[in-house]
């Protein structure tokens, strides 16, 4: 990629295609009743989740990412060689290095892309979106493929009922391209990302990195699995998602009634309801699919966006508001005219 050599005018960025993939295997709440001390009633009442998808043992994060990417590429009507930026967001990479993005690049033949991963947990898709918008906006890329793919079943402690009921596997993708700038054409209207690193402890995978290296003892203590203080995460999630969405609405001048559909992070139905009621959006304009997939981290927003588009819930010209939160803590939102 070339460096910037002269002042530039920010270019518009259009979203031209979406795709997603979820594994075949369903793990229902009644399946979980046989694994830990829980019940379908508890899970549905506290989260809204009914089942989640689990990747096959030999199915890698890059395999799911590749399937979602190919669907997004097909929907966008482009060739893989046209992609010059490829970003994968994941907390469950195939390998620590190389990046999962490089595996996907090879799988799809996006030979002209610069490919790299980002880590922003459940906000990963919207952090990737913001990153791609900056590259395209300043003329450093023309066509970006952004993907979030997660094999969370690999890092879930299947003996911990407070977390194992929440998560699932899947991938979602979108293609972004320099837009026309015309009033009714697709455009990413605004996006917001933020973090609070003083809250790293409330949701994390403690082991496996340089802080707590992989040892036999650490593996036996399941330190490579997700640990969470659910109540605290819940409280911060509602606050930050609301604030991020409202600041975006204020900055763009969009009114809540202009928003055709909210596509939020799919962690918990109670969080979604609390956030959307606070920003003044009725439930019929909120897309929810967590009952089928649970929380697939960064992939959740991306899968939901793709399903909403394919189901006709969000159509060309509609303004969609996406909003997410995740480990870090991180939060993010984006307003997109499709
Ligand atoms: N089945 C049955 N009981 C369970 C349970 C399960 N799967 N998990 C926890 N419980 C029990 C707890 O042990 C507790 O029992 P106690 O009262 O005897 O101590 C009781 O249910 C209430 O637990 P609590 O944690 O207060 O429930 P909650 O209403 O806060 O719901 C979460 C828990 C995890 C669903 C909720 O806090 C949440 O969704 N937080 C946000 C998590 C999140 O989104 N994480 C991902 C971020 S991207």
Coordinates of C-alpha atoms and ligand atoms in Angstrom, one line a residue:
X1 CA 0.0 0.0 0.0
X2 CA 1.3 3.5 -0.8
X3 CA 1.7 6.1 1.8
X4 CA -0.3 9.3 1.7
X5 CA 1.7 11.9 -0.2
X6 CA -0.7 14.8 -0.6
X7 CA -3.7 16.2 1.2
X8 CA -6.9 14.3 0.5
X9 CA -10.7 14.7 0.5
X10 CA -12.4 12.0 2.6
X11 CA -14.0 9.5 0.2
X12 CA -17.5 8.0 0.8
X13 CA -17.6 4.3 1.7
X14 CA -20.4 2.0 0.6
X15 CA -21.4 -1.4 1.9
X16 CA -21.9 -3.6 -1.2
X17 CA -22.4 -7.1 0.1
X18 CA -22.8 -9.3 3.2
X19 CA -22.4 -13.0 4.0
X20 CA -22.5 -15.4 6.9
X21 CA -22.0 -19.0 7.9
X22 CA -23.0 -21.0 10.9
X23 CA -22.0 -24.6 11.6
X24 CA -24.5 -27.4 11.2
X25 CA -24.5 -28.8 14.7
X26 CA -27.1 -27.4 17.1
X27 CA -26.6 -27.5 20.8
X28 CA -30.0 -26.9 22.5
X29 CA -30.8 -25.7 26.0
X30 CA -32.1 -29.2 26.8
X31 CA -28.7 -30.6 25.6
X32 CA -27.0 -28.3 28.1
X33 CA -29.4 -29.5 30.9
X34 CA -27.6 -32.8 30.6
X35 CA -24.2 -31.3 30.8
X36 CA -24.5 -28.7 33.7
X37 CA -26.9 -27.8 36.4
X38 CA -29.2 -25.5 34.3
X39 CA -32.6 -25.4 32.8
X40 CA -34.2 -24.3 29.5
X41 CA -36.4 -21.9 31.5
X42 CA -33.5 -20.2 33.2
X43 CA -31.5 -19.7 30.0
X44 CA -34.5 -18.4 28.0
X45 CA -35.7 -16.1 30.8
X46 CA -32.3 -14.6 31.6
X47 CA -30.8 -14.5 28.0
X48 CA -33.4 -15.3 25.3
X49 CA -31.1 -18.0 23.9
X50 CA -32.7 -21.3 22.8
X51 CA -29.8 -23.0 21.0
X52 CA -26.4 -22.3 19.6
X53 CA -24.2 -23.8 16.8
X54 CA -21.0 -25.7 17.5
X55 CA -18.3 -26.1 14.9
X56 CA -17.0 -29.5 14.0
X57 CA -13.8 -30.5 15.8
X58 CA -11.7 -30.1 12.7
X59 CA -13.5 -26.9 11.6
X60 CA -11.2 -23.9 12.0
X61 CA -12.0 -20.2 12.5
X62 CA -10.6 -19.6 9.0
X63 CA -12.9 -22.2 7.5
X64 CA -16.0 -20.5 8.8
X65 CA -14.5 -17.1 7.8
X66 CA -13.9 -18.3 4.3
X67 CA -17.5 -19.5 3.9
X68 CA -18.9 -16.2 5.1
X69 CA -16.4 -14.3 3.0
X70 CA -17.3 -16.1 -0.2
X71 CA -21.0 -15.4 0.4
X72 CA -20.3 -11.7 0.9
X73 CA -18.1 -11.6 -2.3
X74 CA -20.9 -13.2 -4.3
X75 CA -23.5 -10.8 -2.9
X76 CA -21.2 -7.9 -3.7
X77 CA -20.6 -9.2 -7.3
X78 CA -16.9 -8.7 -7.2
X79 CA -13.9 -11.0 -7.8
X80 CA -11.5 -11.8 -4.9
X81 CA -8.6 -10.2 -6.8
X82 CA -10.4 -6.8 -6.5
X83 CA -10.0 -6.9 -2.7
X84 CA -7.1 -4.8 -1.5
X85 CA -7.7 -4.9 2.2
X86 CA -8.8 -8.0 4.2
X87 CA -9.4 -7.7 8.0
X88 CA -10.4 -10.6 10.2
X89 CA -11.6 -9.9 13.7
X90 CA -11.3 -12.9 16.0
X91 CA -10.4 -13.9 19.6
X92 CA -10.1 -17.6 18.5
X93 CA -7.5 -17.4 15.7
X94 CA -6.3 -20.5 13.9
X95 CA -2.8 -19.8 15.1
X96 CA -1.3 -16.9 17.1
X97 CA 0.7 -16.2 14.0
X98 CA 0.2 -16.0 11.1
X99 CA -3.0 -14.1 11.2
X100 CA -6.3 -15.8 10.4
X101 CA -6.7 -13.2 7.7
X102 CA -3.7 -14.6 5.8
X103 CA -5.3 -18.1 5.8
X104 CA -8.5 -16.6 4.5
X105 CA -6.7 -14.6 1.9
X106 CA -5.1 -17.8 0.5
X107 CA -8.4 -19.7 0.7
X108 CA -10.3 -17.2 -1.4
X109 CA -7.5 -16.1 -3.7
X110 CA -7.5 -12.4 -2.6
X111 CA -4.0 -12.1 -3.8
X112 CA -3.9 -8.3 -4.0
X113 CA -5.0 -7.7 -0.4
X114 CA -3.1 -6.6 2.6
X115 CA -4.4 -9.0 5.3
X116 CA -4.3 -8.7 9.0
X117 CA -6.3 -9.5 12.2
X118 CA -7.7 -7.3 14.8
X119 CA -8.7 -8.1 18.4
X120 CA -11.7 -6.3 19.9
X121 CA -13.8 -9.2 21.1
X122 CA -17.6 -8.8 20.5
X123 CA -16.9 -5.3 19.0
X124 CA -14.5 -6.8 16.4
X125 CA -16.8 -6.5 13.4
X126 CA -17.5 -2.8 14.0
X127 CA -13.8 -2.1 14.8
X128 CA -13.0 -3.8 11.5
X129 CA -15.6 -1.7 9.8
X130 CA -14.2 1.5 11.3
X131 CA -10.7 0.5 10.3
X132 CA -11.7 -0.3 6.7
X133 CA -13.7 3.0 6.5
X134 CA -10.5 4.9 7.4
X135 CA -8.4 3.1 4.7
X136 CA -11.0 3.6 2.0
X137 CA -11.9 7.1 3.2
X138 CA -8.4 8.3 2.7
X139 CA -7.8 6.5 -0.6
X140 CA -5.5 3.9 0.8
X141 CA -7.8 1.0 -0.2
X142 CA -10.7 0.7 -2.7
X143 CA -12.3 -2.6 -1.8
X144 CA -12.2 -4.1 1.7
X145 CA -13.4 -7.5 3.0
X146 CA -14.2 -7.4 6.7
X147 CA -14.9 -10.7 8.5
X148 CA -15.6 -11.7 12.1
X149 CA -15.3 -15.4 12.8
X150 CA -15.3 -17.2 16.2
X151 CA -15.0 -20.7 17.4
X152 CA -15.9 -19.9 21.0
X153 CA -16.8 -23.5 21.7
X154 CA -13.0 -23.9 21.8
X155 CA -12.5 -21.5 24.7
X156 CA -15.7 -22.2 26.7
X157 CA -15.5 -24.0 30.0
X158 CA -18.2 -26.6 29.4
X159 CA -18.4 -27.3 33.2
X160 CA -19.2 -23.6 34.0
X161 CA -22.9 -23.0 33.8
X162 CA -22.5 -19.3 34.2
X163 CA -20.8 -19.0 30.8
X164 CA -21.2 -22.1 28.7
X165 CA -24.9 -21.5 28.1
X166 CA -24.2 -18.1 26.4
X167 CA -21.8 -18.7 23.5
X168 CA -21.8 -20.3 20.0
X169 CA -19.7 -20.4 16.8
X170 CA -20.1 -18.7 13.5
X171 CA -18.8 -16.1 11.0
X172 CA -20.1 -13.0 9.2
X173 CA -18.6 -10.8 6.5
X174 CA -19.1 -7.7 4.5
X175 CA -17.6 -6.0 1.5
X176 CA -17.0 -2.2 1.6
X177 CA -16.0 -0.1 -1.4
X178 CA -15.4 3.5 -2.3
X179 CA -18.9 4.9 -2.6
X180 CA -20.5 7.3 -5.1
X181 CA -21.4 9.9 -2.5
X182 CA -24.8 10.3 -4.1
X183 CA -27.6 11.1 -1.6
X184 CA -29.5 7.7 -1.8
X185 CA -26.6 5.4 -2.5
X186 CA -25.1 3.2 0.2
X187 CA -22.8 4.9 2.7
X188 CA -21.3 4.3 6.1
X189 CA -22.7 7.5 7.6
X190 CA -20.8 7.4 10.9
X191 CA -19.1 5.0 13.2
X192 CA -17.9 5.1 16.8
X193 CA -15.4 2.9 18.7
X194 CA -14.2 3.1 22.3
X195 CA -12.5 1.1 25.1
X196 CA -11.9 1.1 28.8
X197 CA -8.8 -0.9 29.7
X198 CA -9.4 -0.5 33.4
X199 CA -12.1 -3.2 33.0
X200 CA -10.0 -6.0 31.5
X201 CA -10.7 -8.3 34.4
X202 CA -14.5 -8.6 34.1
X203 CA -14.4 -10.6 30.9
X204 CA -11.3 -12.4 29.8
X205 CA -9.5 -15.6 28.8
X206 CA -6.7 -15.4 31.5
X207 CA -4.3 -18.0 30.3
X208 CA -2.5 -19.0 27.1
X209 CA -0.6 -15.7 26.5
X210 CA 2.5 -14.2 28.1
X211 CA 0.6 -13.3 31.4
X212 CA -0.2 -16.9 32.3
X213 CA 1.6 -19.1 29.8
X214 CA 0.3 -22.5 28.8
X215 CA 1.4 -25.1 31.3
X216 CA -0.1 -28.5 32.3
X217 CA -1.4 -27.0 35.6
X218 CA -3.0 -24.0 33.9
X219 CA -4.7 -26.2 31.4
X220 CA -6.0 -28.4 34.2
X221 CA -7.4 -25.3 35.9
X222 CA -9.1 -24.3 32.6
X223 CA -7.3 -20.9 32.5
X224 CA -7.6 -21.0 28.7
X225 CA -11.4 -20.6 28.9
X226 CA -13.6 -17.6 29.2
X227 CA -14.1 -16.1 32.7
X228 CA -16.7 -13.5 33.3
X229 CA -18.4 -11.4 36.0
X230 CA -21.8 -11.4 34.2
X231 CA -23.6 -8.8 36.3
X232 CA -20.9 -6.2 35.9
X233 CA -20.6 -6.9 32.1
X234 CA -24.4 -6.5 31.9
X235 CA -24.4 -3.1 33.6
X236 CA -21.5 -1.7 31.5
X237 CA -23.0 -3.1 28.3
X238 CA -26.3 -1.3 28.7
X239 CA -24.5 2.0 29.6
X240 CA -21.9 2.0 26.9
X241 CA -24.1 0.7 24.1
X242 CA -26.7 3.4 24.9
X243 CA -24.1 6.2 25.1
X244 CA -22.3 5.1 21.9
X245 CA -25.6 4.8 19.9
X246 CA -26.9 8.1 21.2
X247 CA -23.7 10.0 20.5
X248 CA -23.8 8.6 16.9
X249 CA -27.4 9.6 16.4
X250 CA -26.6 13.1 17.7
X251 CA -23.5 13.5 15.5
X252 CA -25.1 12.4 12.3
X253 CA -28.4 14.2 12.9
X254 CA -30.3 11.0 12.3
X255 CA -33.5 10.8 14.3
X256 CA -34.6 7.5 15.9
X257 CA -37.6 7.4 13.5
X258 CA -35.1 7.5 10.5
X259 CA -33.6 4.2 11.7
X260 CA -35.2 1.4 9.8
X261 CA -33.6 -1.3 11.8
X262 CA -31.2 -1.7 14.8
X263 CA -28.8 -4.6 14.5
X264 CA -27.3 -5.0 17.9
X265 CA -24.7 -7.4 19.3
X266 CA -26.5 -10.6 20.2
X267 CA -25.4 -11.3 23.8
X268 CA -28.6 -11.1 25.8
X269 CA -32.2 -10.2 24.9
X270 CA -32.5 -8.2 28.2
X271 CA -29.5 -6.1 27.2
X272 CA -30.9 -5.5 23.7
X273 CA -34.3 -4.4 25.1
X274 CA -32.7 -2.1 27.7
X275 CA -30.5 -0.4 25.1
X276 CA -33.1 0.0 22.3
X277 CA -35.8 1.3 24.7
X278 CA -33.4 3.9 26.0
X279 CA -32.6 5.1 22.5
X280 CA -36.3 5.2 21.5
X281 CA -36.5 2.3 19.0
X282 CA -39.6 -0.1 19.3
X283 CA -39.0 -3.9 19.4
X284 CA -40.3 -4.3 15.8
X285 CA -37.4 -2.3 14.5
X286 CA -34.8 -4.4 16.3
X287 CA -33.2 -7.5 14.7
X288 CA -32.7 -10.4 17.1
X289 CA -31.4 -13.9 16.2
X290 CA -29.7 -14.8 19.5
X291 CA -32.3 -17.4 20.1
X292 CA -30.8 -19.5 17.3
X293 CA -27.1 -18.8 17.7
X294 CA -26.3 -17.4 21.2
X295 CA -23.5 -15.0 21.5
X296 CA -20.9 -15.5 18.7
X297 CA -18.8 -12.5 19.8
X298 CA -17.7 -10.3 17.0
X299 CA -19.5 -12.5 14.4
X300 CA -22.9 -11.8 16.0
X301 CA -23.4 -8.4 14.5
X302 CA -22.1 -9.5 11.2
X303 CA -24.3 -12.6 11.0
X304 CA -27.3 -10.6 12.2
X305 CA -26.7 -7.9 9.5
X306 CA -26.5 -10.6 6.8
X307 CA -29.6 -12.3 8.0
X308 CA -31.5 -9.1 8.2
X309 CA -30.5 -8.1 4.6
X310 CA -31.3 -11.6 3.2
X311 CA -34.7 -11.7 5.0
X312 CA -35.6 -8.3 3.6
X313 CA -35.8 -6.8 7.1
X314 CA -33.3 -4.2 5.9
X315 CA -33.5 -3.0 2.3
X316 CA -31.5 -0.9 -0.1
X317 CA -31.7 2.8 1.1
X318 CA -32.6 1.9 4.7
X319 CA -30.6 3.3 7.6
X320 CA -29.3 0.5 9.9
X321 CA -27.9 1.2 13.3
X322 CA -25.4 -1.3 14.6
X323 CA -24.2 -1.3 18.2
X324 CA -22.0 -3.6 20.2
X325 CA -19.9 -4.1 23.4
X326 CA -17.4 -6.7 24.5
X327 CA -14.3 -7.6 26.4
X328 CA -11.8 -4.9 27.0
X329 CA -14.2 -3.4 27.6
X330 CA -14.9 -2.2 24.1
X331 CA -17.9 -0.6 22.6
X332 CA -18.9 0.5 19.1
X333 CA -21.7 1.6 16.9
X334 CA -22.2 2.4 13.2
X335 CA -24.9 4.0 11.1
X336 CA -25.0 2.6 7.6
X337 CA -27.3 3.4 4.7
X338 CA -27.7 0.2 2.7
Ligands
LIG1 N1 -28.5 -22.0 35.0 C1 -29.1 -21.9 36.1 N2 -28.7 -21.0 37.1 C2 -27.7 -20.2 36.8 C3 -27.0 -20.2 35.6 C4 -27.4 -21.2 34.6 N3 -26.8 -21.3 33.4 N4 -26.0 -19.3 35.6 C5 -26.1 -18.7 36.8 N5 -27.1 -19.2 37.5 C6 -27.5 -18.9 38.9 C7 -26.4 -18.2 39.6 O1 -25.5 -19.1 40.3 C8 -27.2 -17.4 40.6 O2 -27.6 -18.2 41.7 P1 -27.7 -17.7 43.2 O3 -28.7 -16.6 43.2 O4 -28.1 -19.0 43.9 O5 -26.3 -17.2 43.5 C9 -28.5 -17.0 39.9 O6 -28.5 -17.9 38.7 C10 -28.5 -15.6 39.3 O7 -27.2 -15.3 38.7 P2 -26.9 -13.9 38.1 O8 -25.5 -14.0 37.6 O9 -27.3 -12.8 39.0 O10 -27.9 -13.9 36.9 P3 -28.2 -12.8 35.8 O11 -29.6 -12.5 35.8 O12 -27.2 -11.6 36.0 O13 -27.8 -13.5 34.5 C11 -26.1 -13.5 32.9 C12 -26.5 -13.9 34.2 C13 -24.7 -14.1 32.6 C14 -27.1 -14.1 31.9 C15 -26.2 -12.0 32.7 O14 -25.5 -11.4 33.8 C16 -25.6 -11.5 31.5 O15 -26.1 -11.8 30.4 N6 -24.5 -10.7 31.5 C17 -23.8 -10.2 30.4 C18 -23.0 -11.3 29.8 C19 -22.5 -11.0 28.5 O16 -23.2 -10.5 27.7 N7 -21.3 -11.4 28.2 C20 -20.7 -11.3 26.9 C21 -20.2 -10.0 26.6 S1 -19.9 -9.7 24.9

